[in-house]
DNA sequence: AAAAAGTTTGACCATTTGGTCAGGATGACG
DNA sequence: CGTCATCCTGACCAAATGGTCAAACTTTTT
């Protein structure tokens, strides 16, 4: 009945249909641009029925964001202190690029939220996200101290990785519009470009 | 009276007050998230008075976008075929970064529009924007053929420049949240990082 | 100073939108 | 099969929102 764990099959089915529909709508229109009617229609339910499963529009949005944020950090977490520094970072870039390809709606949901001032996830940014980024920045500084990677600012390196990879999800319309028609290969091409760029930029010496 | 050129002082003053207010509101909330009341209040006018100067909310948005798109291409246009390839591209990066610092609302207005599917500027993307990008991609390919710059995909190079620079405007909240506190230096730091990255990535050989 | 042109507003309207509710339908289960 | 809990809906509501309009108020022009 609430945003917590579903208890019955019907709840299971409907809550996930709602979240799926809401992801579609919110990611495309932003929070205020989305309407309960759109979400209900996309989920194949009536509006009052939506509100039987979630107490409000806001609650749906929060549920969606919580689910997302939970897994958003995973690729960065996987940066391995034991691995080869440049391979690790390039691996991170390619993992993020895969996410942009496979989960573009999640990326746009996140982007919408942040562009509009991150009203609902400010604590996440200054809390868990900042902590993890700071930790990985330290790791990168360690690698730099050992001379295994060029001495660039770790935070801005991470920002650039986010920017370049998420760009292919968030600005997809623009990318396709400019690359058209043969844009089917844009992700492999982007991977090749980004791998080249980061290998070159980070090579020590 | 319409979105064309103002005729009187009062028109001059009020239309620019409206556009300034609308930029503030639209860039922060997106088209659907913005309300005429918010814009009117920010402009210091009554809502009916807004609609005396612009026929609709949509018209204000269009006027704003037209104004913006007109100047959006300038930095890329300035890529000089006569200059040193790497200096030219790094110069472009730094110019875009300056724009992200000085005109963040314009950047967010644009980003909001594209994330939400570019309903109002699709023709601009596949038209003038694509043309200019393709032209500059050819220039970059020429430089590559002369061996003066590394052979990376020119389109994806340009995308990465847009992504990394606009990130500092569009995702400002996130950048500040992670860098805090000493985030006042984020633009000079970003400039240093990006210049390093692109010089390294593009050096021939 | 009067007329004309331009500007502003309060009151109003239709539609959209998030949300409620009483009651009916449907399933789970002894 | 009966009953209890879960699920679903049509009708409804209040607030917000984009937009209209007649009338009043200013400014410019003659």
CSV table of C-alpha atoms (C1' of nucleotides) in Angstrom, one decimal:
chain,number,residue,atom,x,y,z
A,1,UNK,CA,0.0,0.0,0.0
A,2,UNK,CA,2.8,2.5,0.8
A,3,UNK,CA,6.2,2.9,-0.9
A,4,UNK,CA,7.7,0.1,1.2
A,5,UNK,CA,7.9,-3.5,0.2
A,6,UNK,CA,5.0,-5.0,-1.8
A,7,UNK,CA,3.2,-7.9,0.0
A,8,UNK,CA,1.0,-9.4,-2.7
A,9,UNK,CA,1.4,-10.4,-6.4
A,10,UNK,CA,-0.9,-7.6,-7.5
A,11,UNK,CA,1.0,-5.0,-5.4
A,12,UNK,CA,4.2,-6.3,-6.8
A,13,UNK,CA,3.0,-6.1,-10.4
A,14,UNK,CA,1.3,-2.7,-10.0
A,15,UNK,CA,3.9,-0.9,-8.1
A,16,UNK,CA,6.6,-1.9,-10.5
A,17,UNK,CA,4.3,-0.9,-13.4
A,18,UNK,CA,3.8,2.5,-11.8
A,19,UNK,CA,7.5,3.0,-11.2
A,20,UNK,CA,8.3,2.0,-14.7
A,21,UNK,CA,5.7,4.4,-16.1
A,22,UNK,CA,6.8,7.1,-13.8
A,23,UNK,CA,10.4,6.7,-14.8
A,24,UNK,CA,9.4,7.1,-18.4
A,25,UNK,CA,7.3,10.2,-17.7
A,26,UNK,CA,9.4,12.0,-15.1
A,27,UNK,CA,12.6,11.5,-17.0
A,28,UNK,CA,11.1,13.0,-20.1
A,29,UNK,CA,9.2,15.9,-18.5
A,30,UNK,CA,10.7,16.6,-15.1
A,31,UNK,CA,8.8,16.5,-11.9
A,32,UNK,CA,6.5,19.5,-12.5
A,33,UNK,CA,6.1,18.7,-16.1
A,34,UNK,CA,4.8,15.2,-15.4
A,35,UNK,CA,1.2,14.6,-14.6
A,36,UNK,CA,-0.5,11.8,-12.6
A,37,UNK,CA,-2.7,11.2,-15.6
A,38,UNK,CA,0.2,10.6,-17.9
A,39,UNK,CA,1.8,8.2,-15.4
A,40,UNK,CA,-1.5,6.4,-14.8
A,41,UNK,CA,-2.1,6.0,-18.5
A,42,UNK,CA,1.4,4.8,-19.2
A,43,UNK,CA,1.0,2.3,-16.3
A,44,UNK,CA,-2.4,1.2,-17.6
A,45,UNK,CA,-4.1,2.1,-14.3
A,46,UNK,CA,-6.6,4.7,-13.3
A,47,UNK,CA,-5.4,7.8,-11.4
A,48,UNK,CA,-7.2,6.9,-8.2
A,49,UNK,CA,-5.6,3.5,-8.4
A,50,UNK,CA,-2.2,5.1,-8.6
A,51,UNK,CA,-2.9,6.9,-5.5
A,52,UNK,CA,-4.0,3.6,-3.9
A,53,UNK,CA,-0.4,2.4,-4.2
A,54,UNK,CA,1.4,5.7,-3.6
A,55,UNK,CA,0.1,8.5,-1.4
A,56,UNK,CA,1.2,11.3,-3.7
A,57,UNK,CA,3.0,12.3,-6.9
A,58,UNK,CA,5.9,13.3,-4.7
A,59,UNK,CA,6.0,9.9,-3.1
A,60,UNK,CA,6.4,8.2,-6.5
A,61,UNK,CA,9.2,10.5,-7.4
A,62,UNK,CA,11.0,9.9,-4.2
A,63,UNK,CA,10.6,6.1,-4.5
A,64,UNK,CA,12.1,6.4,-8.0
A,65,UNK,CA,15.0,8.5,-6.9
A,66,UNK,CA,15.8,6.3,-3.9
A,67,UNK,CA,15.9,3.2,-6.1
A,68,UNK,CA,18.2,5.0,-8.5
A,69,UNK,CA,20.6,6.7,-6.2
A,70,UNK,CA,21.1,3.4,-4.5
A,71,UNK,CA,22.8,2.0,-7.6
A,72,UNK,CA,24.2,5.2,-9.0
A,73,UNK,CA,27.4,4.9,-7.1
A,74,UNK,CA,28.2,1.3,-8.0
A,75,UNK,CA,30.5,1.9,-11.0
A,76,UNK,CA,32.6,4.5,-9.1
A,77,UNK,CA,32.7,2.2,-6.1
A,78,UNK,CA,34.3,-0.5,-8.3
A,79,UNK,CA,37.4,1.6,-8.9
A,80,UNK,CA,40.0,-0.9,-7.6
A,81,UNK,CA,43.1,0.4,-5.7
A,82,UNK,CA,44.8,-2.8,-6.7
A,83,UNK,CA,44.3,-2.5,-10.4
A,84,UNK,CA,46.3,-0.6,-13.0
A,85,UNK,CA,45.4,3.1,-12.5
A,86,UNK,CA,44.7,4.0,-16.1
A,87,UNK,CA,42.9,0.7,-16.9
A,88,UNK,CA,40.8,1.3,-13.8
A,89,UNK,CA,39.8,4.8,-14.8
A,90,UNK,CA,39.2,3.9,-18.5
A,91,UNK,CA,37.1,1.0,-17.2
A,92,UNK,CA,35.1,3.4,-15.1
A,93,UNK,CA,34.5,5.6,-18.2
A,94,UNK,CA,33.3,2.7,-20.2
A,95,UNK,CA,31.1,1.4,-17.5
A,96,UNK,CA,29.5,4.8,-17.2
A,97,UNK,CA,29.0,5.0,-20.9
A,98,UNK,CA,27.3,1.6,-20.9
A,99,UNK,CA,25.0,3.0,-18.2
A,100,UNK,CA,24.2,6.0,-20.4
A,101,UNK,CA,23.3,3.6,-23.2
A,102,UNK,CA,21.3,1.1,-21.2
A,103,UNK,CA,19.7,3.4,-18.6
A,104,UNK,CA,19.2,6.7,-20.3
A,105,UNK,CA,16.0,7.4,-18.5
A,106,UNK,CA,17.6,7.1,-15.1
A,107,UNK,CA,20.3,9.5,-16.3
A,108,UNK,CA,17.8,12.0,-17.4
A,109,UNK,CA,15.8,11.7,-14.2
A,110,UNK,CA,18.9,12.5,-12.3
A,111,UNK,CA,19.9,15.3,-14.7
A,112,UNK,CA,16.5,16.9,-14.5
A,113,UNK,CA,16.7,16.9,-10.7
A,114,UNK,CA,20.1,18.5,-10.6
A,115,UNK,CA,19.5,21.1,-13.2
A,116,UNK,CA,16.5,22.3,-11.3
A,117,UNK,CA,18.5,22.8,-8.2
A,118,UNK,CA,18.5,19.3,-6.7
A,119,UNK,CA,15.7,20.2,-4.2
A,120,UNK,CA,15.1,16.6,-3.3
A,121,UNK,CA,18.6,15.1,-3.4
A,122,UNK,CA,20.7,17.8,-1.9
A,123,UNK,CA,21.5,15.7,1.1
A,124,UNK,CA,22.5,12.8,-1.1
A,125,UNK,CA,25.0,15.0,-3.0
A,126,UNK,CA,26.7,16.5,0.0
A,127,UNK,CA,26.5,13.2,1.9
A,128,UNK,CA,27.1,9.7,0.4
A,129,UNK,CA,28.1,11.0,-3.0
A,130,UNK,CA,30.6,13.5,-1.8
A,131,UNK,CA,32.1,11.0,0.6
A,132,UNK,CA,32.6,8.4,-2.1
A,133,UNK,CA,34.0,10.9,-4.5
A,134,UNK,CA,36.4,12.3,-1.9
A,135,UNK,CA,37.6,8.8,-1.2
A,136,UNK,CA,38.2,8.0,-4.8
A,137,UNK,CA,39.9,11.3,-5.3
A,138,UNK,CA,42.3,10.3,-2.5
A,139,UNK,CA,43.0,7.0,-4.3
A,140,UNK,CA,43.8,8.9,-7.5
A,141,UNK,CA,46.1,11.2,-5.6
A,142,UNK,CA,47.9,8.1,-4.3
A,143,UNK,CA,48.4,6.9,-7.8
A,144,UNK,CA,49.7,10.3,-8.8
A,145,UNK,CA,52.1,10.3,-5.9
A,146,UNK,CA,53.5,7.0,-7.2
A,147,UNK,CA,53.9,8.6,-10.6
A,148,UNK,CA,51.5,6.1,-12.2
A,149,UNK,CA,49.1,8.7,-13.6
A,150,UNK,CA,49.4,12.3,-14.7
A,151,UNK,CA,48.9,14.8,-11.9
A,152,UNK,CA,45.5,16.3,-12.8
A,153,UNK,CA,42.9,17.4,-10.3
A,154,UNK,CA,41.0,14.2,-9.3
A,155,UNK,CA,37.7,15.9,-8.7
A,156,UNK,CA,37.6,17.6,-12.0
A,157,UNK,CA,38.7,14.4,-13.7
A,158,UNK,CA,35.7,12.7,-12.2
A,159,UNK,CA,33.4,15.5,-13.2
A,160,UNK,CA,34.7,15.3,-16.8
A,161,UNK,CA,33.9,11.5,-16.8
A,162,UNK,CA,30.4,12.1,-15.6
A,163,UNK,CA,29.9,14.9,-18.1
A,164,UNK,CA,31.2,13.1,-21.2
A,165,UNK,CA,29.4,9.9,-20.5
A,166,UNK,CA,26.0,11.1,-19.3
A,167,UNK,CA,26.0,13.5,-22.2
A,168,UNK,CA,25.1,10.6,-24.4
A,169,UNK,CA,22.0,9.9,-22.4
A,170,UNK,CA,20.9,13.4,-21.4
A,171,UNK,CA,21.6,15.1,-24.7
A,172,UNK,CA,20.8,12.2,-26.9
A,173,UNK,CA,18.4,14.2,-29.0
A,174,UNK,CA,21.2,16.6,-29.9
A,175,UNK,CA,23.7,13.9,-30.5
A,176,UNK,CA,21.4,12.0,-32.8
A,177,UNK,CA,20.3,15.2,-34.6
A,178,UNK,CA,23.9,16.1,-35.4
A,179,UNK,CA,25.2,12.6,-36.2
A,180,UNK,CA,22.2,11.6,-38.3
A,181,UNK,CA,21.7,9.5,-40.2
A,182,UNK,CA,24.4,6.8,-39.4
A,183,UNK,CA,24.0,7.4,-35.7
A,184,UNK,CA,23.6,3.8,-34.7
A,185,UNK,CA,27.3,3.5,-34.1
A,186,UNK,CA,27.4,6.5,-31.7
A,187,UNK,CA,28.1,4.4,-28.6
A,188,UNK,CA,31.0,2.4,-29.9
A,189,UNK,CA,32.4,5.5,-31.5
A,190,UNK,CA,32.1,7.4,-28.2
A,191,UNK,CA,33.8,4.5,-26.4
A,192,UNK,CA,36.7,4.6,-28.8
A,193,UNK,CA,37.0,8.4,-28.5
A,194,UNK,CA,36.8,8.5,-24.7
A,195,UNK,CA,39.2,5.6,-24.2
A,196,UNK,CA,41.7,7.4,-26.4
A,197,UNK,CA,41.2,10.7,-24.6
A,198,UNK,CA,41.5,9.4,-21.1
A,199,UNK,CA,44.5,7.1,-21.9
A,200,UNK,CA,46.4,10.0,-23.4
A,201,UNK,CA,45.4,12.6,-20.8
A,202,UNK,CA,46.3,10.3,-17.9
A,203,UNK,CA,49.5,8.7,-19.2
A,204,UNK,CA,52.3,9.7,-16.7
A,205,UNK,CA,55.3,11.7,-17.7
B,1,UNK,CA,3.5,44.8,-28.6
B,2,UNK,CA,4.6,41.4,-30.0
B,3,UNK,CA,7.9,39.7,-29.7
B,4,UNK,CA,9.4,41.8,-32.4
B,5,UNK,CA,11.4,45.0,-31.9
B,6,UNK,CA,10.2,47.3,-29.1
B,7,UNK,CA,9.1,50.8,-30.2
B,8,UNK,CA,8.8,52.9,-27.1
B,9,UNK,CA,11.0,53.3,-24.0
B,10,UNK,CA,8.4,51.6,-21.8
B,11,UNK,CA,8.3,48.6,-24.2
B,12,UNK,CA,12.0,48.5,-24.3
B,13,UNK,CA,12.2,48.4,-20.5
B,14,UNK,CA,9.4,46.0,-19.9
B,15,UNK,CA,10.2,43.5,-22.6
B,16,UNK,CA,13.7,43.2,-21.3
B,17,UNK,CA,12.5,42.9,-17.7
B,18,UNK,CA,10.2,40.1,-18.8
B,19,UNK,CA,12.9,38.3,-20.7
B,20,UNK,CA,15.3,38.6,-17.8
B,21,UNK,CA,12.7,37.3,-15.4
B,22,UNK,CA,11.7,34.6,-17.7
B,23,UNK,CA,15.3,33.5,-18.2
B,24,UNK,CA,15.6,33.2,-14.4
B,25,UNK,CA,12.4,31.2,-14.0
B,26,UNK,CA,12.5,29.0,-17.1
B,27,UNK,CA,16.2,28.1,-16.6
B,28,UNK,CA,15.5,27.0,-13.1
B,29,UNK,CA,12.1,25.2,-13.6
B,30,UNK,CA,11.9,24.3,-17.2
B,31,UNK,CA,9.0,25.3,-19.5
B,32,UNK,CA,6.2,23.4,-17.8
B,33,UNK,CA,7.6,24.0,-14.3
B,34,UNK,CA,7.6,27.8,-14.8
B,35,UNK,CA,4.4,29.8,-14.2
B,36,UNK,CA,3.3,33.1,-15.6
B,37,UNK,CA,2.8,34.3,-12.0
B,38,UNK,CA,6.4,33.6,-11.1
B,39,UNK,CA,7.7,35.4,-14.2
B,40,UNK,CA,5.4,38.3,-13.6
B,41,UNK,CA,6.4,38.6,-10.0
B,42,UNK,CA,10.1,38.4,-10.9
B,43,UNK,CA,9.6,41.0,-13.6
B,44,UNK,CA,7.7,43.3,-11.3
B,45,UNK,CA,4.6,43.3,-13.5
B,46,UNK,CA,1.1,42.0,-13.3
B,47,UNK,CA,0.2,38.9,-15.2
B,48,UNK,CA,-2.2,40.6,-17.6
B,49,UNK,CA,0.6,43.1,-18.2
B,50,UNK,CA,3.0,40.3,-19.2
B,51,UNK,CA,0.4,39.2,-21.7
B,52,UNK,CA,0.2,42.6,-23.1
B,53,UNK,CA,3.8,42.4,-24.2
B,54,UNK,CA,3.8,38.7,-25.2
B,55,UNK,CA,0.8,36.8,-26.5
B,56,UNK,CA,1.5,33.7,-24.5
B,57,UNK,CA,3.8,31.8,-22.2
B,58,UNK,CA,5.1,29.9,-25.2
B,59,UNK,CA,5.9,33.2,-27.0
B,60,UNK,CA,8.1,34.3,-24.1
B,61,UNK,CA,9.9,31.0,-24.2
B,62,UNK,CA,10.4,31.2,-27.9
B,63,UNK,CA,11.7,34.7,-27.8
B,64,UNK,CA,14.2,33.7,-25.1
B,65,UNK,CA,15.4,30.7,-27.1
B,66,UNK,CA,15.7,32.6,-30.3
B,67,UNK,CA,17.8,35.2,-28.6
B,68,UNK,CA,20.0,32.5,-27.1
B,69,UNK,CA,20.5,30.2,-30.1
B,70,UNK,CA,21.5,33.2,-32.1
B,71,UNK,CA,24.7,33.7,-30.0
B,72,UNK,CA,25.1,30.0,-29.0
B,73,UNK,CA,27.2,29.2,-32.1
B,74,UNK,CA,29.6,32.1,-31.8
B,75,UNK,CA,32.4,30.4,-29.9
B,76,UNK,CA,32.5,27.4,-32.3
B,77,UNK,CA,32.3,29.7,-35.3
B,78,UNK,CA,35.5,31.4,-34.0
B,79,UNK,CA,37.5,28.2,-34.6
B,80,UNK,CA,40.1,29.6,-37.0
B,81,UNK,CA,41.5,27.4,-39.8
B,82,UNK,CA,44.6,29.6,-39.9
B,83,UNK,CA,45.5,29.2,-36.2
B,84,UNK,CA,47.4,26.5,-34.5
B,85,UNK,CA,45.0,23.5,-34.3
B,86,UNK,CA,45.6,22.6,-30.6
B,87,UNK,CA,45.6,26.2,-29.5
B,88,UNK,CA,42.3,26.8,-31.4
B,89,UNK,CA,40.6,23.9,-29.8
B,90,UNK,CA,41.9,24.6,-26.3
B,91,UNK,CA,40.8,28.2,-26.9
B,92,UNK,CA,37.3,27.0,-27.8
B,93,UNK,CA,37.2,24.9,-24.6
B,94,UNK,CA,38.1,27.9,-22.5
B,95,UNK,CA,35.7,30.1,-24.2
B,96,UNK,CA,32.9,27.6,-23.6
B,97,UNK,CA,34.0,27.4,-20.0
B,98,UNK,CA,33.8,31.1,-19.7
B,99,UNK,CA,30.2,31.0,-21.0
B,100,UNK,CA,29.3,28.3,-18.5
B,101,UNK,CA,30.6,30.7,-15.8
B,102,UNK,CA,29.1,33.9,-17.1
B,103,UNK,CA,25.8,32.6,-18.6
B,104,UNK,CA,24.8,29.6,-16.6
B,105,UNK,CA,21.1,30.4,-16.9
B,106,UNK,CA,21.3,30.3,-20.7
B,107,UNK,CA,23.1,27.0,-20.5
B,108,UNK,CA,20.4,25.5,-18.3
B,109,UNK,CA,17.6,26.9,-20.4
B,110,UNK,CA,19.2,25.0,-23.3
B,111,UNK,CA,19.9,21.9,-21.3
B,112,UNK,CA,16.3,21.7,-20.0
B,113,UNK,CA,15.0,22.0,-23.5
B,114,UNK,CA,17.2,19.2,-24.9
B,115,UNK,CA,16.8,16.8,-22.0
B,116,UNK,CA,13.1,17.1,-22.5
B,117,UNK,CA,13.3,16.1,-26.1
B,118,UNK,CA,14.0,19.5,-27.8
B,119,UNK,CA,10.4,19.9,-28.9
B,120,UNK,CA,10.9,23.5,-29.7
B,121,UNK,CA,14.4,23.5,-31.2
B,122,UNK,CA,14.6,20.3,-33.1
B,123,UNK,CA,14.9,22.2,-36.4
B,124,UNK,CA,17.7,24.3,-35.0
B,125,UNK,CA,19.7,21.2,-34.1
B,126,UNK,CA,19.3,19.4,-37.3
B,127,UNK,CA,19.7,22.7,-39.3
B,128,UNK,CA,22.1,25.5,-38.4
B,129,UNK,CA,23.8,23.6,-35.5
B,130,UNK,CA,24.5,20.5,-37.5
B,131,UNK,CA,25.7,22.4,-40.5
B,132,UNK,CA,28.2,24.4,-38.4
B,133,UNK,CA,29.4,21.3,-36.5
B,134,UNK,CA,29.9,19.3,-39.7
B,135,UNK,CA,31.8,22.2,-41.1
B,136,UNK,CA,34.1,22.4,-38.1
B,137,UNK,CA,34.5,18.6,-38.1
B,138,UNK,CA,35.8,18.8,-41.6
B,139,UNK,CA,38.3,21.5,-40.5
B,140,UNK,CA,39.5,19.2,-37.7
B,141,UNK,CA,39.8,16.3,-40.2
B,142,UNK,CA,41.9,18.5,-42.4
B,143,UNK,CA,44.2,19.2,-39.5
B,144,UNK,CA,44.4,15.5,-38.8
B,145,UNK,CA,45.3,14.8,-42.4
B,146,UNK,CA,48.2,17.2,-42.0
B,147,UNK,CA,49.3,15.3,-38.9
B,148,UNK,CA,48.9,18.4,-36.7
B,149,UNK,CA,46.4,16.8,-34.3
B,150,UNK,CA,45.6,13.3,-33.1
B,151,UNK,CA,43.1,11.4,-35.3
B,152,UNK,CA,40.1,11.3,-33.0
B,153,UNK,CA,36.5,11.4,-34.1
B,154,UNK,CA,35.8,15.2,-34.6
B,155,UNK,CA,32.1,15.0,-33.7
B,156,UNK,CA,32.7,13.2,-30.5
B,157,UNK,CA,35.5,15.6,-29.7
B,158,UNK,CA,33.1,18.4,-30.0
B,159,UNK,CA,30.5,16.6,-27.9
B,160,UNK,CA,33.0,16.1,-25.2
B,161,UNK,CA,33.9,19.8,-25.1
B,162,UNK,CA,30.2,20.7,-24.8
B,163,UNK,CA,29.7,18.1,-22.1
B,164,UNK,CA,32.7,19.0,-20.0
B,165,UNK,CA,32.2,22.8,-20.1
B,166,UNK,CA,28.4,23.0,-19.8
B,167,UNK,CA,28.6,20.6,-16.9
B,168,UNK,CA,29.8,23.4,-14.8
B,169,UNK,CA,26.7,25.4,-15.5
B,170,UNK,CA,24.1,22.7,-15.7
B,171,UNK,CA,25.3,20.6,-12.8
B,172,UNK,CA,26.6,23.5,-10.7
B,173,UNK,CA,24.7,22.4,-7.7
B,174,UNK,CA,26.4,19.0,-7.8
B,175,UNK,CA,29.8,20.4,-8.4
B,176,UNK,CA,29.5,22.8,-5.5
B,177,UNK,CA,28.0,20.2,-3.3
B,178,UNK,CA,31.0,17.9,-3.8
B,179,UNK,CA,33.8,20.5,-3.9
B,180,UNK,CA,32.5,22.4,-0.9
B,181,UNK,CA,33.7,24.4,0.9
B,182,UNK,CA,36.6,26.0,-1.1
B,183,UNK,CA,34.6,25.9,-4.3
B,184,UNK,CA,35.2,29.4,-5.3
B,185,UNK,CA,38.2,28.3,-7.4
B,186,UNK,CA,36.2,25.7,-9.4
B,187,UNK,CA,36.4,27.6,-12.7
B,188,UNK,CA,40.1,28.3,-12.7
B,189,UNK,CA,40.7,24.7,-11.6
B,190,UNK,CA,38.4,23.3,-14.3
B,191,UNK,CA,40.2,25.5,-16.9
B,192,UNK,CA,43.6,24.1,-15.8
B,193,UNK,CA,42.3,20.5,-15.9
B,194,UNK,CA,40.5,20.8,-19.3
B,195,UNK,CA,43.5,22.5,-20.9
B,196,UNK,CA,45.7,19.7,-19.7
B,197,UNK,CA,43.3,17.1,-20.9
B,198,UNK,CA,42.7,18.4,-24.4
B,199,UNK,CA,46.4,19.3,-25.0
B,200,UNK,CA,47.4,15.8,-24.1
B,201,UNK,CA,44.6,14.1,-25.9
B,202,UNK,CA,45.1,16.0,-29.1
B,203,UNK,CA,48.9,16.2,-29.3
B,204,UNK,CA,49.9,14.4,-32.6
B,205,UNK,CA,52.0,11.3,-32.7
C,1,DA,C1',-5.4,71.1,-23.6
C,2,DA,C1',-7.6,67.7,-26.2
C,3,DA,C1',-7.2,63.7,-28.8
C,4,DA,C1',-4.8,59.7,-29.8
C,5,DA,C1',-1.9,56.1,-28.7
C,6,DG,C1',0.0,53.3,-25.5
C,7,DT,C1',-0.1,51.0,-20.8
C,8,DT,C1',-2.0,48.8,-16.7
C,9,DT,C1',-5.2,46.4,-13.9
C,10,DG,C1',-9.1,43.9,-11.3
C,11,DA,C1',-12.3,40.7,-12.2
C,12,DC,C1',-13.3,36.8,-14.5
C,13,DC,C1',-13.1,32.3,-17.1
C,14,DA,C1',-12.1,27.4,-18.7
C,15,DT,C1',-9.1,23.9,-18.1
C,16,DT,C1',-5.8,21.2,-15.9
C,17,DT,C1',-4.2,18.9,-12.0
C,18,DG,C1',-3.2,16.7,-7.5
C,19,DG,C1',-6.0,14.5,-4.5
C,20,DT,C1',-10.4,12.4,-1.9
C,21,DC,C1',-14.1,9.2,-1.0
C,22,DA,C1',-17.9,6.0,-0.8
C,23,DG,C1',-19.0,2.1,-2.6
C,24,DG,C1',-18.5,-1.8,-5.7
C,25,DA,C1',-15.6,-5.6,-7.7
C,26,DT,C1',-12.3,-9.1,-7.1
C,27,DG,C1',-9.4,-12.2,-5.1
C,28,DA,C1',-7.6,-15.1,-0.9
C,29,DC,C1',-8.8,-18.5,2.2
C,30,DG,C1',-11.0,-21.4,5.8
D,1,DC,C1',-19.4,-21.2,-0.5
D,2,DG,C1',-19.0,-17.4,2.5
D,3,DT,C1',-16.5,-13.9,4.4
D,4,DC,C1',-12.8,-11.0,4.9
D,5,DA,C1',-9.1,-8.2,3.0
D,6,DT,C1',-7.5,-6.3,-1.0
D,7,DC,C1',-8.1,-3.8,-5.1
D,8,DC,C1',-10.4,-0.6,-8.2
D,9,DT,C1',-13.4,3.2,-10.0
D,10,DG,C1',-16.7,7.1,-11.1
D,11,DA,C1',-17.9,11.1,-9.3
D,12,DC,C1',-16.2,14.8,-7.1
D,13,DC,C1',-13.4,18.8,-5.1
D,14,DA,C1',-10.2,22.8,-4.4
D,15,DA,C1',-6.4,25.0,-6.0
D,16,DA,C1',-3.4,26.5,-9.6
D,17,DT,C1',-2.8,28.1,-14.1
D,18,DG,C1',-2.9,30.1,-18.9
D,19,DG,C1',-5.4,33.5,-20.8
D,20,DT,C1',-9.3,37.3,-21.7
D,21,DC,C1',-11.5,41.8,-21.4
D,22,DA,C1',-13.6,46.1,-20.5
D,23,DA,C1',-12.4,49.9,-18.3
D,24,DA,C1',-9.1,53.2,-16.3
D,25,DC,C1',-4.9,55.4,-16.2
D,26,DT,C1',-0.4,57.5,-18.6
D,27,DT,C1',2.2,59.3,-22.1
D,28,DT,C1',2.8,61.2,-26.5
D,29,DT,C1',1.4,63.9,-30.2
D,30,DT,C1',-1.0,67.7,-32.4
